[in-house]
Amino acid sequence: MDIMTPRQTDILALARTQGRVLVDDLATRFNVTPQTIRKDLNELCDRRLLQRVHGGAVAGSGVENLGYEARRLIAQDEKRAIGRRAAELVPDSSSLFINIGTTTEEVARALQGRSGLVVITNNINVANLLRPEPHIEVIVAGGVVRRSDGGIVGEAAIDFFNQFMADFAVIGASAIDESGALLDFDYREVRVSQAIMANARHVILVADRGKLERTAPVRIGHISQVHTFVTDVLSSDRLARICRESGVRVEELFPDRATEPEPQD
């Protein structure tokens, strides 16, 4: 295997720090053409050091998730907009589940100041966001807290969620396949998400379009089990058709941002 160039080493370090790097930003940073950057990214992806996505690349692979802090940095504006819209779909005086994820945390952030909500979660970050709210009751699953992301998983968490029937469930996924499969990395986390979906009257999936550019090994379920899908851009015609045929309501916040696939070398 050839040794990486200094520029490729710097690109890899940036990707691991930021979670995602973009072709145009890198071209400006290193004062080279976008074609040169695409070649660098393709070589790094061939070595399985990065994973190619539209417009750039992300750290990680199809079997290992990005670090939680790195994921917070990806599509921040889109996640905030998705969080605000999903929160609008939940009326006051409702009960809702919120699972683990950076986008679901944005939903919780948007729920601050609301009244009469009962929020049931296995996400310590969500609990900390909503704990000070005087008119929101927060119920947290028991079990071991995962240091990497503040998630609570395991059999005790599954049993916990099976005690409830919530009005809404707000769920995230690490990846969405064009077939409609909702995917994640941790089997234990997936089983908790499945319990959440099974015990909610209305399931809201929150995910930016980057989730359609990734893959993960463990199946949560199928998008047909979702009632509402809130996203920035639904870039897959096949997935859009599956949503229509399954009666899934799609809230596409920035449809005009859909672009043609970037040119390849």
Short mmCIF file of C-alpha atoms in Angstrom, two decimals:
data_model
loop_
_atom_site.label_atom_id
_atom_site.label_comp_id
_atom_site.label_asym_id
_atom_site.label_seq_id
_atom_site.Cartn_x
_atom_site.Cartn_y
_atom_site.Cartn_z
CA MET A 1 0.00 0.00 0.00
CA ASP A 2 1.36 3.42 -0.96
CA ILE A 3 2.11 5.93 1.76
CA MET A 4 -0.46 8.71 2.13
CA THR A 5 0.51 12.14 0.91
CA PRO A 6 0.75 14.95 3.48
CA ARG A 7 -2.47 16.42 2.09
CA GLN A 8 -4.30 13.10 2.46
CA THR A 9 -3.03 12.81 6.02
CA ASP A 10 -4.42 16.26 6.79
CA ILE A 11 -7.73 15.42 5.11
CA LEU A 12 -8.06 12.26 7.19
CA ALA A 13 -7.31 14.19 10.40
CA LEU A 14 -9.94 16.80 9.51
CA ALA A 15 -12.52 14.12 8.78
CA ARG A 16 -11.89 12.40 12.10
CA THR A 17 -12.19 15.70 13.95
CA GLN A 18 -15.19 17.15 12.11
CA GLY A 19 -16.96 13.95 11.11
CA ARG A 20 -17.44 15.15 7.52
CA VAL A 21 -15.31 16.94 4.92
CA LEU A 22 -16.56 18.63 1.73
CA VAL A 23 -14.83 18.69 -1.63
CA ASP A 24 -15.22 22.44 -2.23
CA ASP A 25 -14.02 23.36 1.29
CA LEU A 26 -10.98 21.13 0.96
CA ALA A 27 -10.14 22.49 -2.48
CA THR A 28 -10.14 26.02 -1.07
CA ARG A 29 -8.20 25.01 2.03
CA PHE A 30 -5.41 23.27 0.11
CA ASN A 31 -5.54 25.53 -2.96
CA VAL A 32 -6.06 22.66 -5.41
CA THR A 33 -8.84 21.73 -7.84
CA PRO A 34 -11.96 19.85 -6.75
CA GLN A 35 -10.89 17.01 -9.08
CA THR A 36 -7.65 16.63 -7.09
CA ILE A 37 -9.60 16.47 -3.83
CA ARG A 38 -12.01 13.88 -5.26
CA LYS A 39 -9.03 11.74 -6.19
CA ASP A 40 -7.66 12.06 -2.64
CA LEU A 41 -11.02 11.13 -1.15
CA ASN A 42 -11.47 8.18 -3.48
CA GLU A 43 -8.03 6.83 -2.51
CA LEU A 44 -8.79 7.24 1.20
CA CYS A 45 -12.12 5.48 0.70
CA ASP A 46 -10.44 2.65 -1.21
CA ARG A 47 -8.33 2.12 1.93
CA ARG A 48 -11.54 2.12 4.02
CA LEU A 49 -10.32 5.12 5.99
CA LEU A 50 -13.24 7.30 4.86
CA GLN A 51 -16.67 6.69 3.42
CA ARG A 52 -17.74 8.67 0.35
CA VAL A 53 -20.97 10.71 0.57
CA HIS A 54 -22.50 13.32 -1.71
CA GLY A 55 -20.18 16.32 -1.85
CA GLY A 56 -17.41 14.84 0.27
CA ALA A 57 -16.69 12.03 2.71
CA VAL A 58 -17.26 10.99 6.32
CA ALA A 59 -15.08 9.19 8.80
CA GLY A 60 -16.09 5.65 9.64
CA SER A 61 -17.31 2.63 7.76
CA GLY A 62 -20.43 0.58 7.29
CA VAL A 63 -19.80 -1.44 10.44
CA GLU A 64 -18.66 1.23 12.91
CA ASN A 65 -20.43 4.48 13.70
CA LEU A 66 -18.80 7.88 13.92
CA GLY A 67 -17.99 9.32 17.32
CA TYR A 68 -20.91 11.12 18.92
CA GLU A 69 -19.25 14.54 18.99
CA ALA A 70 -18.26 14.18 15.33
CA ARG A 71 -21.88 13.33 14.45
CA ARG A 72 -23.05 16.49 16.19
CA LEU A 73 -21.01 18.52 13.69
CA ILE A 74 -22.57 16.93 10.60
CA ALA A 75 -25.51 18.80 9.00
CA GLN A 76 -26.06 20.92 12.11
CA ASP A 77 -28.39 23.44 10.48
CA GLU A 78 -30.44 20.69 8.84
CA LYS A 79 -30.77 18.80 12.12
CA ARG A 80 -31.95 21.92 13.93
CA ALA A 81 -34.58 22.58 11.26
CA ILE A 82 -35.72 18.96 11.37
CA GLY A 83 -35.88 19.12 15.16
CA ARG A 84 -38.04 22.25 15.09
CA ARG A 85 -40.47 20.79 12.56
CA ALA A 86 -40.78 17.45 14.37
CA ALA A 87 -41.46 19.28 17.65
CA GLU A 88 -44.28 21.20 15.95
CA LEU A 89 -45.96 17.89 15.16
CA VAL A 90 -46.23 17.02 18.86
CA PRO A 91 -49.06 18.91 20.59
CA ASP A 92 -48.94 20.00 24.21
CA SER A 93 -50.29 17.54 26.78
CA SER A 94 -48.87 14.56 24.86
CA SER A 95 -46.64 11.67 25.84
CA LEU A 96 -43.68 10.78 23.66
CA PHE A 97 -40.66 8.53 23.43
CA ILE A 98 -37.31 9.96 22.27
CA ASN A 99 -34.47 7.59 21.45
CA ILE A 100 -30.71 8.03 21.09
CA GLY A 101 -29.34 10.36 18.41
CA THR A 102 -28.05 13.81 17.62
CA THR A 103 -31.15 14.67 15.57
CA THR A 104 -33.55 13.45 18.24
CA GLU A 105 -31.69 15.71 20.67
CA GLU A 106 -32.55 18.65 18.41
CA VAL A 107 -36.21 17.67 18.72
CA ALA A 108 -35.85 17.76 22.50
CA ARG A 109 -34.18 21.17 22.29
CA ALA A 110 -37.11 22.47 20.24
CA LEU A 111 -39.55 21.16 22.87
CA GLN A 112 -38.12 23.45 25.54
CA GLY A 113 -40.75 25.85 26.79
CA ARG A 114 -43.64 23.54 25.93
CA SER A 115 -46.36 22.54 28.37
CA GLY A 116 -47.91 19.32 29.62
CA LEU A 117 -45.52 16.90 27.93
CA VAL A 118 -44.40 13.56 29.32
CA VAL A 119 -41.08 12.62 27.71
CA ILE A 120 -39.87 9.04 28.10
CA THR A 121 -36.30 8.49 26.96
CA ASN A 122 -33.17 6.36 27.07
CA ASN A 123 -31.07 9.37 26.08
CA ILE A 124 -29.33 11.12 28.97
CA ASN A 125 -28.66 14.16 26.78
CA VAL A 126 -32.39 14.54 26.11
CA ALA A 127 -33.12 14.20 29.83
CA ASN A 128 -30.58 16.91 30.66
CA LEU A 129 -32.03 19.26 28.03
CA LEU A 130 -35.59 18.91 29.33
CA ARG A 131 -34.97 18.38 33.06
CA PRO A 132 -35.14 22.11 33.93
CA GLU A 133 -38.46 22.59 32.12
CA PRO A 134 -41.17 23.19 34.76
CA HIS A 135 -44.06 21.91 32.60
CA ILE A 136 -42.41 18.80 31.14
CA GLU A 137 -42.15 15.54 33.03
CA VAL A 138 -39.10 13.47 32.10
CA ILE A 139 -38.97 9.72 32.69
CA VAL A 140 -35.63 7.99 32.07
CA ALA A 141 -35.01 4.31 31.37
CA GLY A 142 -32.88 2.43 33.87
CA GLY A 143 -29.67 0.63 33.05
CA VAL A 144 -26.04 1.25 32.21
CA VAL A 145 -25.25 4.62 30.61
CA ARG A 146 -23.06 4.30 27.52
CA ARG A 147 -20.15 6.72 27.93
CA SER A 148 -19.81 7.31 24.19
CA ASP A 149 -23.19 8.98 23.71
CA GLY A 150 -25.25 8.98 26.91
CA GLY A 151 -27.51 6.21 25.67
CA ILE A 152 -29.12 3.59 27.91
CA VAL A 153 -29.51 0.16 26.30
CA GLY A 154 -30.08 -3.45 27.30
CA GLU A 155 -32.87 -5.72 28.48
CA ALA A 156 -33.90 -3.44 31.35
CA ALA A 157 -34.45 -0.57 28.90
CA ILE A 158 -36.56 -2.80 26.62
CA ASP A 159 -38.72 -3.90 29.56
CA PHE A 160 -39.01 -0.27 30.63
CA PHE A 161 -40.46 0.92 27.31
CA ASN A 162 -42.82 -2.05 27.13
CA GLN A 163 -44.61 -0.62 30.19
CA PHE A 164 -45.87 2.40 28.23
CA MET A 165 -48.11 3.30 25.32
CA ALA A 166 -47.05 6.77 24.18
CA ASP A 167 -48.85 9.13 21.83
CA PHE A 168 -45.70 9.69 19.79
CA ALA A 169 -42.26 8.21 19.25
CA VAL A 170 -39.44 10.35 17.86
CA ILE A 171 -36.74 8.08 16.50
CA GLY A 172 -33.51 8.45 14.58
CA ALA A 173 -31.52 5.96 12.53
CA SER A 174 -27.86 5.78 11.56
CA ALA A 175 -28.67 4.88 7.96
CA ILE A 176 -31.65 4.46 5.64
CA ASP A 177 -31.42 2.05 2.73
CA GLU A 178 -33.18 2.83 -0.54
CA SER A 179 -35.26 -0.30 0.08
CA GLY A 180 -36.75 1.47 3.09
CA ALA A 181 -34.79 -0.45 5.72
CA LEU A 182 -33.93 1.60 8.81
CA LEU A 183 -30.45 0.66 10.03
CA ASP A 184 -28.16 1.12 12.99
CA PHE A 185 -24.85 -0.16 14.37
CA ASP A 186 -25.57 -1.52 17.86
CA TYR A 187 -27.87 -4.54 18.18
CA ARG A 188 -28.70 -3.58 21.77
CA GLU A 189 -29.72 -0.07 20.73
CA VAL A 190 -31.79 -1.45 17.86
CA ARG A 191 -33.83 -3.66 20.18
CA VAL A 192 -34.68 -0.65 22.33
CA SER A 193 -35.71 1.33 19.24
CA GLN A 194 -37.94 -1.55 18.16
CA ALA A 195 -39.66 -1.52 21.56
CA ILE A 196 -40.16 2.24 21.25
CA MET A 197 -41.77 1.90 17.83
CA ALA A 198 -44.01 -0.96 18.96
CA ASN A 199 -45.40 1.04 21.87
CA ALA A 200 -46.22 4.36 20.17
CA ARG A 201 -49.41 5.41 18.42
CA HIS A 202 -47.57 7.67 15.96
CA VAL A 203 -43.92 7.18 14.94
CA ILE A 204 -41.93 10.18 13.68
CA LEU A 205 -38.62 9.43 11.97
CA VAL A 206 -36.13 12.32 11.95
CA ALA A 207 -33.12 12.03 9.63
CA ASP A 208 -31.16 14.27 7.28
CA ARG A 209 -30.35 13.18 3.75
CA GLY A 210 -26.86 12.12 4.76
CA LYS A 211 -28.43 9.01 6.30
CA LEU A 212 -29.31 7.84 2.77
CA GLU A 213 -25.61 8.03 1.89
CA ARG A 214 -24.50 5.73 4.70
CA THR A 215 -24.95 2.11 5.59
CA ALA A 216 -25.09 0.15 8.85
CA PRO A 217 -25.37 -3.59 9.59
CA VAL A 218 -28.34 -3.93 11.96
CA ARG A 219 -31.98 -3.56 10.88
CA ILE A 220 -34.30 -1.53 13.12
CA GLY A 221 -37.33 -1.98 10.89
CA HIS A 222 -38.83 -0.59 7.71
CA ILE A 223 -39.93 2.92 6.85
CA SER A 224 -43.46 1.57 6.29
CA GLN A 225 -43.66 1.27 10.10
CA VAL A 226 -43.24 5.04 10.34
CA HIS A 227 -46.15 7.47 10.17
CA THR A 228 -44.21 10.70 9.49
CA PHE A 229 -40.71 11.16 8.07
CA VAL A 230 -39.14 14.58 8.66
CA THR A 231 -36.04 15.28 6.57
CA ASP A 232 -34.25 18.11 4.83
CA VAL A 233 -34.17 16.56 1.34
CA LEU A 234 -35.55 13.20 0.23
CA SER A 235 -33.01 12.60 -2.51
CA SER A 236 -34.03 9.03 -3.39
CA ASP A 237 -36.91 8.63 -5.85
CA ARG A 238 -37.19 4.96 -4.88
CA LEU A 239 -37.55 5.75 -1.18
CA ALA A 240 -40.04 8.53 -1.95
CA ARG A 241 -42.16 6.03 -3.89
CA ILE A 242 -42.03 3.53 -1.02
CA CYS A 243 -43.20 6.26 1.36
CA ARG A 244 -46.13 7.15 -0.91
CA GLU A 245 -47.15 3.51 -1.35
CA SER A 246 -46.91 2.87 2.41
CA GLY A 247 -48.86 5.97 3.41
CA VAL A 248 -45.88 7.60 5.13
CA ARG A 249 -46.25 11.37 5.36
CA VAL A 250 -42.99 13.02 4.25
CA GLU A 251 -42.06 16.46 5.59
CA GLU A 252 -39.30 17.60 3.21
CA LEU A 253 -37.99 20.92 4.51
CA PHE A 254 -35.59 21.99 1.76
CA PRO A 255 -36.66 20.20 -1.45
CA ASP A 256 -34.97 22.84 -3.62
CA ARG A 257 -31.57 21.76 -2.29
CA ALA A 258 -31.70 18.49 -4.17
CA THR A 259 -28.86 18.50 -6.71
CA GLU A 260 -27.52 16.34 -9.47
CA PRO A 261 -24.85 13.81 -8.46
CA GLU A 262 -21.42 15.40 -8.38
CA PRO A 263 -19.11 14.65 -11.32
CA GLN A 264 -16.57 11.89 -10.85
CA ASP A 265 -13.03 11.75 -12.21
#
